[in-house]
Amino acid sequence: MLCAATSKMILKHITFTKRRSLATVTNELRRLFESDPEIIDSNPYELDRHGRGESFHPSKPPSHIVHVRTTQQIQDVVKACASTSPPTPIVPFGAGTSLEGHVGSTNPDSISISTTKNFNQLVSVDPSSLQCTVQPGITRHKLNHELRATGLQFMVDPGADASIGGMAATNASGTSAVKFGVMRDNVLQVKVVTSSGEEITAGSKTFKNSAGYDLKNLFVGSEGTLGVITEITLRLHPIVDHIESSVCAFQSLTQACDAVVTLLSCGVPVAKCEVLDGPAIHAFNLYSKDVDDMTPQPHLFVELQDISEAGLASQRNIVEEILNDCGGTNIEFSANPAVRKKLWAARHDTYYASCALRPGEGMGIVTDACVPLGQLASVIAATAEDIQTSEVIGPVFGHAGDGNFHCILPVRDTDSEEYLQKLEDVNDRLISRTLAAGGTCTGEHGVGSGKMKYLTTQYGEGAVDIMRAIKESLDPKNIFNPGKIITP
């Protein structure tokens, strides 16, 4: 066993070596980007912002940020960081909207490759092929604004104005997934800088591709742990003129979820289908000033889309009949764009509304369970009951059409260890309940650092060992976002 003095000396040597590596890489980056020095950023505010995203989970800011403009600059950063001894970690950063600690560094000597400031363009649009190619830093709102003249739109909607690169990295989805799928369904091709500094292409610009291993879907959802995404080709959909939103109340979450199963089993092509429990509606009422108050009981929000008014009317009639048969009350439909926009904006603010139920400084623990649709009613009802009996605040809501739901457990800086443990226990029981039902610990947010401990329980040691082997093969020096998804 090492004596305390020897251990202290070894630790001091390791720290010195790491700091020397950081000095080496920052000097090299300044040399490489001598003609464009402003892309290297060490502003304390920006370092803090790039070190945490919107996650509750603890993390560290990077040492420096590189606001890259080109793929070549990304390659230069990767090569420089890989060449030091020990290697310097790299954390890709988009809009900073992730919830599971993806963008926070586990090492204060890391370099953040940031794309939203300078690497954020719509590269090309091919309307006849229903696709476009973008740089990773472009945000969802900016992309759809630039696409509007083509009559096309990008349909994955996580609520936040996330960067497309970040959405691809986490395999994000959201309210529209029930009809249009998740990022893996909407990304056709990616270009990625690997740990050697080489740029490779994964996938193709076709809707079908059976050539070789599916590397595209390996990188989509890899959370920046296997490489840095530099370009993304996306599938687009026509803008539809005939849209209606519906709001409906139920006596129980089970009734609401049963209505969802009935809607989908009958083949109704709902574009969005969201469930909110009574506490979520209560938070909604307190926080949103643009939408009329609703009774604080479980609700469904449904959106319908069609290319014709007649088709929309047919959908509306079927939906209204099913909602009535399933016990729905206070059913309202609206085709008014302003009303619909306010409703869905308020729905997307549910995270902030839930956190506001506990005033003070802090954030929220966000769960992201997803279960087979037939199990949703029992799992979501048991979760809401567990939250109530545990005497914690935790509104429940989510994307009922694909079995994905969230709980927001607000955390305050003044919370006791006992209360924090109570929240952790609620979260652990939720994951156990979800996995027992054949579900997953994360449907759309990703693993990050927050859900690493559940991965082996979900998949087993053998599957996680294969993931670890993939990581070691593609990133042998462990420079890409270390400490996320799996441990070395």
GROMACS .gro file of C-alpha atoms in nm:
model
  488
    1MET     CA    1   0.000   0.000   0.000
    2LEU     CA    2   0.129   0.346  -0.089
    3CYS     CA    3   0.202   0.582   0.197
    4ALA     CA    4   0.017   0.915   0.212
    5ALA     CA    5   0.325   1.113   0.106
    6THR     CA    6   0.383   0.892  -0.199
    7SER     CA    7   0.017   0.909  -0.300
    8LYS     CA    8   0.022   1.287  -0.268
    9MET     CA    9   0.336   1.309  -0.481
   10ILE     CA   10   0.186   1.087  -0.753
   11LEU     CA   11  -0.133   1.294  -0.756
   12LYS     CA   12   0.071   1.613  -0.783
   13HIS     CA   13   0.268   1.467  -1.076
   14ILE     CA   14  -0.053   1.362  -1.256
   15THR     CA   15  -0.204   1.707  -1.207
   16PHE     CA   16   0.114   1.876  -1.333
   17THR     CA   17   0.121   1.646  -1.638
   18LYS     CA   18  -0.241   1.725  -1.720
   19ARG     CA   19  -0.185   2.100  -1.689
   20ARG     CA   20   0.124   2.072  -1.912
   21SER     CA   21  -0.086   1.884  -2.171
   22LEU     CA   22  -0.348   2.159  -2.159
   23ALA     CA   23  -0.084   2.430  -2.204
   24THR     CA   24   0.056   2.237  -2.499
   25VAL     CA   25  -0.278   2.204  -2.673
   26THR     CA   26  -0.385   2.565  -2.613
   27ASN     CA   27  -0.054   2.692  -2.749
   28GLU     CA   28  -0.098   2.468  -3.053
   29LEU     CA   29  -0.454   2.592  -3.109
   30ARG     CA   30  -0.339   2.954  -3.089
   31ARG     CA   31  -0.072   2.874  -3.346
   32LEU     CA   32  -0.315   2.693  -3.577
   33PHE     CA   33  -0.576   2.969  -3.557
   34GLU     CA   34  -0.336   3.264  -3.549
   35SER     CA   35  -0.523   3.425  -3.838
   36ASP     CA   36  -0.861   3.373  -3.666
   37PRO     CA   37  -0.783   3.418  -3.294
   38GLU     CA   38  -1.134   3.521  -3.186
   39ILE     CA   39  -1.265   3.166  -3.227
   40ILE     CA   40  -1.071   3.066  -2.912
   41ASP     CA   41  -1.276   3.174  -2.611
   42SER     CA   42  -1.197   3.166  -2.239
   43ASN     CA   43  -1.460   3.415  -2.121
   44PRO     CA   44  -1.577   3.295  -1.776
   45TYR     CA   45  -1.946   3.340  -1.860
   46GLU     CA   46  -1.913   3.137  -2.179
   47LEU     CA   47  -1.708   2.870  -2.004
   48ASP     CA   48  -1.980   2.834  -1.741
   49ARG     CA   49  -2.256   2.817  -2.005
   50HIS     CA   50  -2.067   2.556  -2.203
   51GLY     CA   51  -2.014   2.349  -1.891
   52ARG     CA   52  -2.367   2.265  -1.787
   53GLY     CA   53  -2.648   2.297  -2.045
   54GLU     CA   54  -2.987   2.268  -1.870
   55SER     CA   55  -2.891   1.964  -1.667
   56PHE     CA   56  -2.929   1.911  -1.294
   57HIS     CA   57  -2.628   1.679  -1.292
   58PRO     CA   58  -2.295   1.818  -1.163
   59SER     CA   59  -2.026   1.895  -1.418
   60LYS     CA   60  -1.726   2.118  -1.484
   61PRO     CA   61  -1.671   2.396  -1.740
   62PRO     CA   62  -1.414   2.343  -2.014
   63SER     CA   63  -1.077   2.516  -2.009
   64HIS     CA   64  -1.130   2.677  -2.351
   65ILE     CA   65  -1.397   2.695  -2.619
   66VAL     CA   66  -1.328   2.684  -2.991
   67HIS     CA   67  -1.613   2.842  -3.191
   68VAL     CA   68  -1.530   2.651  -3.508
   69ARG     CA   69  -1.617   2.784  -3.855
   70THR     CA   70  -1.513   2.489  -4.071
   71THR     CA   71  -1.469   2.114  -4.075
   72GLN     CA   72  -1.095   2.167  -4.113
   73GLN     CA   73  -1.086   2.357  -3.785
   74ILE     CA   74  -1.263   2.066  -3.613
   75GLN     CA   75  -1.005   1.829  -3.758
   76ASP     CA   76  -0.725   2.054  -3.635
   77VAL     CA   77  -0.869   2.061  -3.281
   78VAL     CA   78  -0.910   1.684  -3.271
   79LYS     CA   79  -0.555   1.620  -3.392
   80ALA     CA   80  -0.411   1.871  -3.146
   81CYS     CA   81  -0.601   1.725  -2.850
   82ALA     CA   82  -0.513   1.367  -2.946
   83SER     CA   83  -0.142   1.448  -2.972
   84THR     CA   84  -0.084   1.553  -2.611
   85SER     CA   85   0.019   1.319  -2.333
   86PRO     CA   86  -0.219   1.254  -2.171
   87PRO     CA   87  -0.474   1.335  -2.446
   88THR     CA   88  -0.691   1.642  -2.395
   89PRO     CA   89  -1.066   1.568  -2.374
   90ILE     CA   90  -1.307   1.719  -2.629
   91VAL     CA   91  -1.673   1.797  -2.557
   92PRO     CA   92  -1.892   1.892  -2.858
   93PHE     CA   93  -2.142   2.169  -2.776
   94GLY     CA   94  -2.453   2.285  -2.963
   95ALA     CA   95  -2.727   2.503  -2.813
   96GLY     CA   96  -2.682   2.371  -2.459
   97THR     CA   97  -3.038   2.242  -2.417
   98SER     CA   98  -2.953   1.885  -2.312
   99LEU     CA   99  -3.090   1.753  -1.984
  100GLU     CA  100  -2.865   1.461  -1.891
  101GLY     CA  101  -2.524   1.623  -1.843
  102HIS     CA  102  -2.406   1.561  -2.200
  103VAL     CA  103  -2.221   1.890  -2.248
  104GLY     CA  104  -2.074   1.929  -1.902
  105SER     CA  105  -1.713   1.823  -1.878
  106THR     CA  106  -1.585   1.558  -1.639
  107ASN     CA  107  -1.239   1.715  -1.674
  108PRO     CA  108  -1.169   2.088  -1.626
  109ASP     CA  109  -0.881   2.064  -1.877
  110SER     CA  110  -1.116   1.982  -2.166
  111ILE     CA  111  -1.174   2.174  -2.490
  112SER     CA  112  -1.529   2.253  -2.602
  113ILE     CA  113  -1.596   2.246  -2.977
  114SER     CA  114  -1.890   2.485  -3.013
  115THR     CA  115  -2.091   2.510  -3.335
  116THR     CA  116  -2.393   2.738  -3.292
  117LYS     CA  117  -2.202   3.066  -3.328
  118ASN     CA  118  -2.013   3.010  -3.654
  119PHE     CA  119  -2.089   2.663  -3.795
  120ASN     CA  120  -2.463   2.699  -3.835
  121GLN     CA  121  -2.563   2.721  -4.201
  122LEU     CA  122  -2.819   2.553  -4.423
  123VAL     CA  123  -2.578   2.406  -4.679
  124SER     CA  124  -2.824   2.295  -4.947
  125VAL     CA  125  -3.187   2.205  -5.011
  126ASP     CA  126  -3.314   1.945  -5.257
  127PRO     CA  127  -3.693   1.997  -5.260
  128SER     CA  128  -3.761   1.727  -5.518
  129SER     CA  129  -3.582   1.473  -5.296
  130LEU     CA  130  -3.748   1.606  -4.978
  131GLN     CA  131  -3.415   1.665  -4.804
  132CYS     CA  132  -3.162   1.925  -4.698
  133THR     CA  133  -2.804   1.930  -4.570
  134VAL     CA  134  -2.701   2.143  -4.272
  135GLN     CA  135  -2.407   2.228  -4.051
  136PRO     CA  136  -2.451   2.098  -3.695
  137GLY     CA  137  -2.487   2.436  -3.525
  138ILE     CA  138  -2.805   2.545  -3.704
  139THR     CA  139  -3.103   2.545  -3.469
  140ARG     CA  140  -3.442   2.396  -3.540
  141HIS     CA  141  -3.623   2.731  -3.557
  142LYS     CA  142  -3.363   2.885  -3.787
  143LEU     CA  143  -3.373   2.583  -4.016
  144ASN     CA  144  -3.750   2.586  -4.055
  145HIS     CA  145  -3.749   2.962  -4.109
  146GLU     CA  146  -3.501   2.922  -4.395
  147LEU     CA  147  -3.694   2.628  -4.540
  148ARG     CA  148  -4.033   2.798  -4.540
  149ALA     CA  149  -4.011   2.930  -4.898
  150THR     CA  150  -3.964   2.572  -5.023
  151GLY     CA  151  -4.294   2.453  -4.875
  152LEU     CA  152  -4.104   2.198  -4.668
  153GLN     CA  153  -4.023   2.166  -4.298
  154PHE     CA  154  -3.815   1.960  -4.059
  155MET     CA  155  -4.057   1.781  -3.829
  156VAL     CA  156  -3.865   1.661  -3.522
  157ASP     CA  157  -3.976   1.893  -3.240
  158PRO     CA  158  -3.818   1.847  -2.895
  159GLY     CA  159  -3.971   2.174  -2.774
  160ALA     CA  160  -3.643   2.354  -2.709
  161ASP     CA  161  -3.477   2.540  -2.996
  162ALA     CA  162  -3.198   2.284  -3.000
  163SER     CA  163  -2.917   2.261  -3.252
  164ILE     CA  164  -2.959   1.996  -3.520
  165GLY     CA  165  -2.618   1.854  -3.431
  166GLY     CA  166  -2.718   1.816  -3.068
  167MET     CA  167  -3.049   1.661  -3.166
  168ALA     CA  168  -2.866   1.408  -3.383
  169ALA     CA  169  -2.613   1.337  -3.109
  170THR     CA  170  -2.887   1.244  -2.860
  171ASN     CA  171  -3.136   1.088  -3.106
  172ALA     CA  172  -3.386   1.349  -2.990
  173SER     CA  173  -3.757   1.342  -3.066
  174GLY     CA  174  -4.053   1.516  -2.902
  175THR     CA  175  -4.419   1.589  -2.962
  176SER     CA  176  -4.424   1.498  -3.331
  177ALA     CA  177  -4.254   1.157  -3.298
  178VAL     CA  178  -4.585   0.969  -3.300
  179LYS     CA  179  -4.625   1.055  -3.671
  180PHE     CA  180  -4.283   1.163  -3.799
  181GLY     CA  181  -4.044   0.955  -3.589
  182VAL     CA  182  -3.724   1.037  -3.402
  183MET     CA  183  -3.392   1.174  -3.527
  184ARG     CA  184  -3.271   0.835  -3.647
  185ASP     CA  185  -3.578   0.824  -3.874
  186ASN     CA  186  -3.511   1.173  -4.008
  187VAL     CA  187  -3.132   1.176  -4.049
  188LEU     CA  188  -3.027   1.024  -4.380
  189GLN     CA  189  -2.654   1.087  -4.366
  190VAL     CA  190  -2.390   1.232  -4.136
  191LYS     CA  191  -2.030   1.335  -4.178
  192VAL     CA  192  -1.815   1.283  -3.871
  193VAL     CA  193  -1.459   1.369  -3.767
  194THR     CA  194  -1.314   1.060  -3.599
  195SER     CA  195  -1.043   1.033  -3.336
  196SER     CA  196  -0.772   1.024  -3.605
  197GLY     CA  197  -0.889   1.361  -3.739
  198GLU     CA  198  -1.030   1.203  -4.056
  199GLU     CA  199  -1.377   1.301  -4.179
  200ILE     CA  200  -1.595   1.005  -4.279
  201THR     CA  201  -1.945   0.974  -4.429
  202ALA     CA  202  -2.204   0.745  -4.271
  203GLY     CA  203  -2.539   0.668  -4.434
  204SER     CA  204  -2.654   0.792  -4.774
  205LYS     CA  205  -2.890   1.048  -4.926
  206THR     CA  206  -3.147   0.778  -5.003
  207PHE     CA  207  -3.452   0.674  -4.804
  208LYS     CA  208  -3.336   0.311  -4.823
  209ASN     CA  209  -2.983   0.180  -4.771
  210SER     CA  210  -2.872  -0.178  -4.705
  211ALA     CA  211  -2.500  -0.131  -4.773
  212GLY     CA  212  -2.273  -0.244  -4.492
  213TYR     CA  213  -2.299  -0.182  -4.119
  214ASP     CA  214  -2.536   0.097  -4.017
  215LEU     CA  215  -2.274   0.350  -3.908
  216LYS     CA  216  -2.516   0.640  -3.946
  217ASN     CA  217  -2.736   0.509  -3.669
  218LEU     CA  218  -2.429   0.434  -3.458
  219PHE     CA  219  -2.319   0.798  -3.463
  220VAL     CA  220  -2.675   0.933  -3.428
  221GLY     CA  221  -2.740   0.892  -3.056
  222SER     CA  222  -2.373   0.850  -2.961
  223GLU     CA  223  -2.377   1.178  -2.762
  224GLY     CA  224  -2.044   1.303  -2.894
  225THR     CA  225  -1.856   1.002  -2.752
  226LEU     CA  226  -1.746   0.854  -3.087
  227GLY     CA  227  -1.667   1.161  -3.297
  228VAL     CA  228  -1.773   1.515  -3.388
  229ILE     CA  229  -2.063   1.551  -3.632
  230THR     CA  230  -1.978   1.803  -3.905
  231GLU     CA  231  -2.267   1.775  -4.152
  232ILE     CA  232  -2.617   1.626  -4.148
  233THR     CA  233  -2.857   1.543  -4.431
  234LEU     CA  234  -3.217   1.551  -4.313
  235ARG     CA  235  -3.548   1.419  -4.436
  236LEU     CA  236  -3.811   1.691  -4.486
  237HIS     CA  237  -4.192   1.692  -4.504
  238PRO     CA  238  -4.445   1.919  -4.678
  239ILE     CA  239  -4.600   2.202  -4.481
  240VAL     CA  240  -4.966   2.112  -4.425
  241ASP     CA  241  -5.230   2.386  -4.425
  242HIS     CA  242  -5.516   2.209  -4.249
  243ILE     CA  243  -5.436   2.161  -3.879
  244GLU     CA  244  -5.648   2.141  -3.564
  245SER     CA  245  -5.560   2.094  -3.199
  246SER     CA  246  -5.784   1.929  -2.942
  247VAL     CA  247  -5.791   1.946  -2.563
  248CYS     CA  248  -5.980   1.686  -2.360
  249ALA     CA  249  -6.011   1.614  -1.986
  250PHE     CA  250  -6.035   1.271  -1.819
  251GLN     CA  251  -6.110   1.147  -1.469
  252SER     CA  252  -5.791   0.940  -1.456
  253LEU     CA  253  -5.456   0.890  -1.627
  254THR     CA  254  -5.562   0.535  -1.711
  255GLN     CA  255  -5.863   0.666  -1.906
  256ALA     CA  256  -5.645   0.915  -2.093
  257CYS     CA  257  -5.386   0.652  -2.186
  258ASP     CA  258  -5.655   0.404  -2.291
  259ALA     CA  259  -5.793   0.673  -2.524
  260VAL     CA  260  -5.449   0.707  -2.684
  261VAL     CA  261  -5.427   0.331  -2.747
  262THR     CA  262  -5.775   0.337  -2.901
  263LEU     CA  263  -5.691   0.631  -3.127
  264LEU     CA  264  -5.380   0.463  -3.261
  265SER     CA  265  -5.540   0.117  -3.284
  266CYS     CA  266  -5.814   0.267  -3.501
  267GLY     CA  267  -5.554   0.409  -3.739
  268VAL     CA  268  -5.610   0.777  -3.663
  269PRO     CA  269  -5.295   0.953  -3.798
  270VAL     CA  270  -5.251   1.189  -3.502
  271ALA     CA  271  -4.960   1.430  -3.549
  272LYS     CA  272  -4.918   1.493  -3.176
  273CYS     CA  273  -5.065   1.319  -2.873
  274GLU     CA  274  -4.964   1.446  -2.530
  275VAL     CA  275  -5.081   1.340  -2.184
  276LEU     CA  276  -5.060   1.559  -1.871
  277ASP     CA  277  -5.164   1.462  -1.518
  278GLY     CA  278  -5.353   1.687  -1.276
  279PRO     CA  279  -5.043   1.840  -1.111
  280ALA     CA  280  -4.900   1.916  -1.458
  281ILE     CA  281  -5.221   2.098  -1.553
  282HIS     CA  282  -5.208   2.285  -1.220
  283ALA     CA  283  -4.852   2.397  -1.299
  284PHE     CA  284  -4.963   2.481  -1.652
  285ASN     CA  285  -5.243   2.706  -1.518
  286LEU     CA  286  -5.012   2.893  -1.280
  287TYR     CA  287  -4.731   2.947  -1.529
  288SER     CA  288  -4.899   3.011  -1.864
  289LYS     CA  289  -5.077   3.343  -1.907
  290ASP     CA  290  -5.172   3.289  -2.273
  291VAL     CA  291  -5.399   2.985  -2.234
  292ASP     CA  292  -5.727   2.966  -2.042
  293ASP     CA  293  -5.716   2.770  -1.717
  294MET     CA  294  -5.819   2.405  -1.731
  295THR     CA  295  -5.959   2.183  -1.458
  296PRO     CA  296  -5.659   2.029  -1.272
  297GLN     CA  297  -5.720   1.673  -1.385
  298PRO     CA  298  -5.558   1.451  -1.650
  299HIS     CA  299  -5.576   1.587  -2.005
  300LEU     CA  300  -5.488   1.487  -2.358
  301PHE     CA  301  -5.362   1.739  -2.614
  302VAL     CA  302  -5.403   1.606  -2.968
  303GLU     CA  303  -5.306   1.762  -3.301
  304LEU     CA  304  -5.451   1.654  -3.636
  305GLN     CA  305  -5.313   1.740  -3.981
  306ASP     CA  306  -5.442   1.673  -4.330
  307ILE     CA  307  -5.393   1.797  -4.684
  308SER     CA  308  -5.765   1.882  -4.717
  309GLU     CA  309  -6.040   2.029  -4.503
  310ALA     CA  310  -6.259   1.726  -4.573
  311GLY     CA  311  -5.987   1.489  -4.455
  312LEU     CA  312  -5.934   1.694  -4.141
  313ALA     CA  313  -6.308   1.697  -4.068
  314SER     CA  314  -6.319   1.319  -4.101
  315GLN     CA  315  -6.031   1.282  -3.853
  316ARG     CA  316  -6.198   1.527  -3.614
  317ASN     CA  317  -6.524   1.331  -3.611
  318ILE     CA  318  -6.347   1.001  -3.541
  319VAL     CA  319  -6.131   1.153  -3.265
  320GLU     CA  320  -6.428   1.319  -3.095
  321GLU     CA  321  -6.622   0.992  -3.097
  322ILE     CA  322  -6.330   0.796  -2.950
  323LEU     CA  323  -6.258   1.055  -2.681
  324ASN     CA  324  -6.624   1.054  -2.576
  325ASP     CA  325  -6.637   0.674  -2.568
  326CYS     CA  326  -6.323   0.664  -2.351
  327GLY     CA  327  -6.468   0.900  -2.090
  328GLY     CA  328  -6.334   1.230  -2.217
  329THR     CA  329  -6.505   1.555  -2.119
  330ASN     CA  330  -6.475   1.924  -2.206
  331ILE     CA  331  -6.355   1.835  -2.557
  332GLU     CA  332  -6.249   2.141  -2.755
  333PHE     CA  333  -6.107   2.171  -3.107
  334SER     CA  334  -5.939   2.476  -3.257
  335ALA     CA  335  -5.803   2.547  -3.604
  336ASN     CA  336  -5.702   2.900  -3.506
  337PRO     CA  337  -5.322   2.922  -3.560
  338ALA     CA  338  -5.275   3.169  -3.274
  339VAL     CA  339  -5.466   2.949  -3.030
  340ARG     CA  340  -5.275   2.639  -3.139
  341LYS     CA  341  -4.941   2.815  -3.114
  342LYS     CA  342  -5.013   2.932  -2.759
  343LEU     CA  343  -5.131   2.587  -2.653
  344TRP     CA  344  -4.819   2.408  -2.776
  345ALA     CA  345  -4.588   2.683  -2.650
  346ALA     CA  346  -4.741   2.638  -2.306
  347ARG     CA  347  -4.703   2.260  -2.334
  348HIS     CA  348  -4.334   2.302  -2.418
  349ASP     CA  349  -4.295   2.522  -2.109
  350THR     CA  350  -4.409   2.240  -1.878
  351TYR     CA  351  -4.052   2.193  -1.750
  352TYR     CA  352  -4.031   2.555  -1.634
  353ALA     CA  353  -4.391   2.548  -1.508
  354SER     CA  354  -4.314   2.240  -1.299
  355CYS     CA  355  -3.995   2.390  -1.155
  356ALA     CA  356  -4.190   2.705  -1.065
  357LEU     CA  357  -4.409   2.500  -0.829
  358ARG     CA  358  -4.113   2.522  -0.587
  359PRO     CA  359  -3.993   2.885  -0.590
  360GLY     CA  360  -3.624   2.950  -0.539
  361GLU     CA  361  -3.292   2.882  -0.703
  362GLY     CA  362  -3.250   2.538  -0.855
  363MET     CA  363  -3.332   2.310  -1.145
  364GLY     CA  364  -3.527   1.991  -1.204
  365ILE     CA  365  -3.450   1.622  -1.223
  366VAL     CA  366  -3.608   1.509  -1.550
  367THR     CA  367  -3.707   1.147  -1.604
  368ASP     CA  368  -3.746   1.008  -1.956
  369ALA     CA  369  -3.905   0.665  -1.930
  370CYS     CA  370  -4.049   0.498  -2.239
  371VAL     CA  371  -4.259   0.180  -2.232
  372PRO     CA  372  -4.450  -0.031  -2.485
  373LEU     CA  373  -4.775   0.152  -2.558
  374GLY     CA  374  -4.989  -0.120  -2.400
  375GLN     CA  375  -4.800  -0.076  -2.070
  376LEU     CA  376  -4.824   0.304  -2.059
  377ALA     CA  377  -5.147   0.331  -1.858
  378SER     CA  378  -5.032   0.107  -1.573
  379VAL     CA  379  -4.676   0.243  -1.553
  380ILE     CA  380  -4.768   0.611  -1.570
  381ALA     CA  381  -5.052   0.570  -1.315
  382ALA     CA  382  -4.824   0.382  -1.074
  383THR     CA  383  -4.560   0.654  -1.113
  384ALA     CA  384  -4.805   0.935  -1.038
  385GLU     CA  385  -4.926   0.745  -0.731
  386ASP     CA  386  -4.568   0.686  -0.612
  387ILE     CA  387  -4.491   1.057  -0.640
  388GLN     CA  388  -4.801   1.145  -0.440
  389THR     CA  389  -4.738   0.892  -0.161
  390SER     CA  390  -4.371   0.997  -0.143
  391GLU     CA  391  -4.487   1.353  -0.071
  392VAL     CA  392  -4.269   1.515  -0.334
  393ILE     CA  393  -4.360   1.750  -0.616
  394GLY     CA  394  -4.339   1.585  -0.958
  395PRO     CA  395  -4.584   1.660  -1.241
  396VAL     CA  396  -4.616   1.379  -1.497
  397PHE     CA  397  -4.660   1.441  -1.869
  398GLY     CA  398  -4.531   1.319  -2.200
  399HIS     CA  399  -4.564   1.188  -2.550
  400ALA     CA  400  -4.841   0.935  -2.496
  401GLY     CA  401  -4.852   0.837  -2.863
  402ASP     CA  402  -4.513   0.664  -2.840
  403GLY     CA  403  -4.514   0.555  -2.475
  404ASN     CA  404  -4.263   0.818  -2.362
  405PHE     CA  405  -4.335   1.023  -2.049
  406HIS     CA  406  -4.151   1.255  -1.812
  407CYS     CA  407  -4.163   1.355  -1.447
  408ILE     CA  408  -4.016   1.686  -1.339
  409LEU     CA  409  -3.883   1.668  -0.984
  410PRO     CA  410  -3.788   2.026  -0.887
  411VAL     CA  411  -3.470   2.060  -0.681
  412ARG     CA  412  -3.375   2.364  -0.478
  413ASP     CA  413  -3.032   2.468  -0.357
  414THR     CA  414  -3.160   2.459   0.001
  415ASP     CA  415  -3.299   2.102  -0.016
  416SER     CA  416  -3.188   1.863   0.256
  417GLU     CA  417  -2.998   1.542   0.183
  418GLU     CA  418  -3.305   1.354   0.302
  419TYR     CA  419  -3.530   1.522   0.045
  420LEU     CA  420  -3.277   1.471  -0.237
  421GLN     CA  421  -3.254   1.102  -0.147
  422LYS     CA  422  -3.632   1.081  -0.160
  423LEU     CA  423  -3.626   1.219  -0.515
  424GLU     CA  424  -3.351   0.974  -0.611
  425ASP     CA  425  -3.556   0.686  -0.472
  426VAL     CA  426  -3.862   0.793  -0.673
  427ASN     CA  427  -3.645   0.806  -0.985
  428ASP     CA  428  -3.494   0.462  -0.917
  429ARG     CA  429  -3.836   0.304  -0.861
  430LEU     CA  430  -3.961   0.461  -1.184
  431ILE     CA  431  -3.674   0.307  -1.382
  432SER     CA  432  -3.728  -0.034  -1.218
  433ARG     CA  433  -4.099  -0.017  -1.302
  434THR     CA  434  -4.020   0.088  -1.658
  435LEU     CA  435  -3.764  -0.186  -1.723
  436ALA     CA  436  -3.994  -0.450  -1.574
  437ALA     CA  437  -4.254  -0.344  -1.832
  438GLY     CA  438  -4.007  -0.392  -2.118
  439GLY     CA  439  -3.922  -0.024  -2.148
  440THR     CA  440  -3.610   0.192  -2.152
  441CYS     CA  441  -3.459   0.436  -1.903
  442THR     CA  442  -3.444   0.704  -2.175
  443GLY     CA  443  -3.667   0.746  -2.476
  444GLU     CA  444  -3.526   1.070  -2.616
  445HIS     CA  445  -3.294   1.259  -2.380
  446GLY     CA  446  -3.005   1.015  -2.394
  447VAL     CA  447  -2.784   0.865  -2.123
  448GLY     CA  448  -2.525   1.140  -2.067
  449SER     CA  449  -2.391   1.115  -1.715
  450GLY     CA  450  -2.733   1.109  -1.549
  451LYS     CA  451  -2.851   0.765  -1.658
  452MET     CA  452  -2.524   0.572  -1.682
  453LYS     CA  453  -2.603   0.366  -1.374
  454TYR     CA  454  -2.915   0.218  -1.535
  455LEU     CA  455  -2.755   0.097  -1.858
  456THR     CA  456  -2.628  -0.239  -1.733
  457THR     CA  457  -2.959  -0.313  -1.562
  458GLN     CA  458  -3.141  -0.243  -1.887
  459TYR     CA  459  -2.915  -0.433  -2.128
  460GLY     CA  460  -2.696  -0.665  -1.919
  461GLU     CA  461  -2.317  -0.681  -1.891
  462GLY     CA  462  -2.268  -0.850  -2.228
  463ALA     CA  463  -2.436  -0.576  -2.429
  464VAL     CA  464  -2.261  -0.298  -2.235
  465ASP     CA  465  -1.927  -0.472  -2.291
  466ILE     CA  466  -1.994  -0.458  -2.667
  467MET     CA  467  -2.070  -0.086  -2.638
  468ARG     CA  468  -1.746  -0.041  -2.446
  469ALA     CA  469  -1.555  -0.229  -2.718
  470ILE     CA  470  -1.706  -0.001  -2.985
  471LYS     CA  471  -1.600   0.306  -2.786
  472GLU     CA  472  -1.247   0.173  -2.740
  473SER     CA  473  -1.219   0.085  -3.109
  474LEU     CA  474  -1.339   0.421  -3.243
  475ASP     CA  475  -1.192   0.638  -2.966
  476PRO     CA  476  -0.890   0.449  -2.826
  477LYS     CA  477  -0.755   0.753  -2.640
  478ASN     CA  478  -1.098   0.834  -2.490
  479ILE     CA  479  -1.085   1.197  -2.599
  480PHE     CA  480  -1.450   1.233  -2.707
  481ASN     CA  481  -1.683   1.337  -2.423
  482PRO     CA  482  -1.533   1.099  -2.165
  483GLY     CA  483  -1.747   0.996  -1.870
  484LYS     CA  484  -2.069   0.979  -2.071
  485ILE     CA  485  -2.287   0.676  -2.159
  486ILE     CA  486  -2.036   0.415  -2.035
  487THR     CA  487  -1.727   0.399  -1.817
  488PRO     CA  488  -1.399   0.284  -1.980
   0.00000   0.00000   0.00000
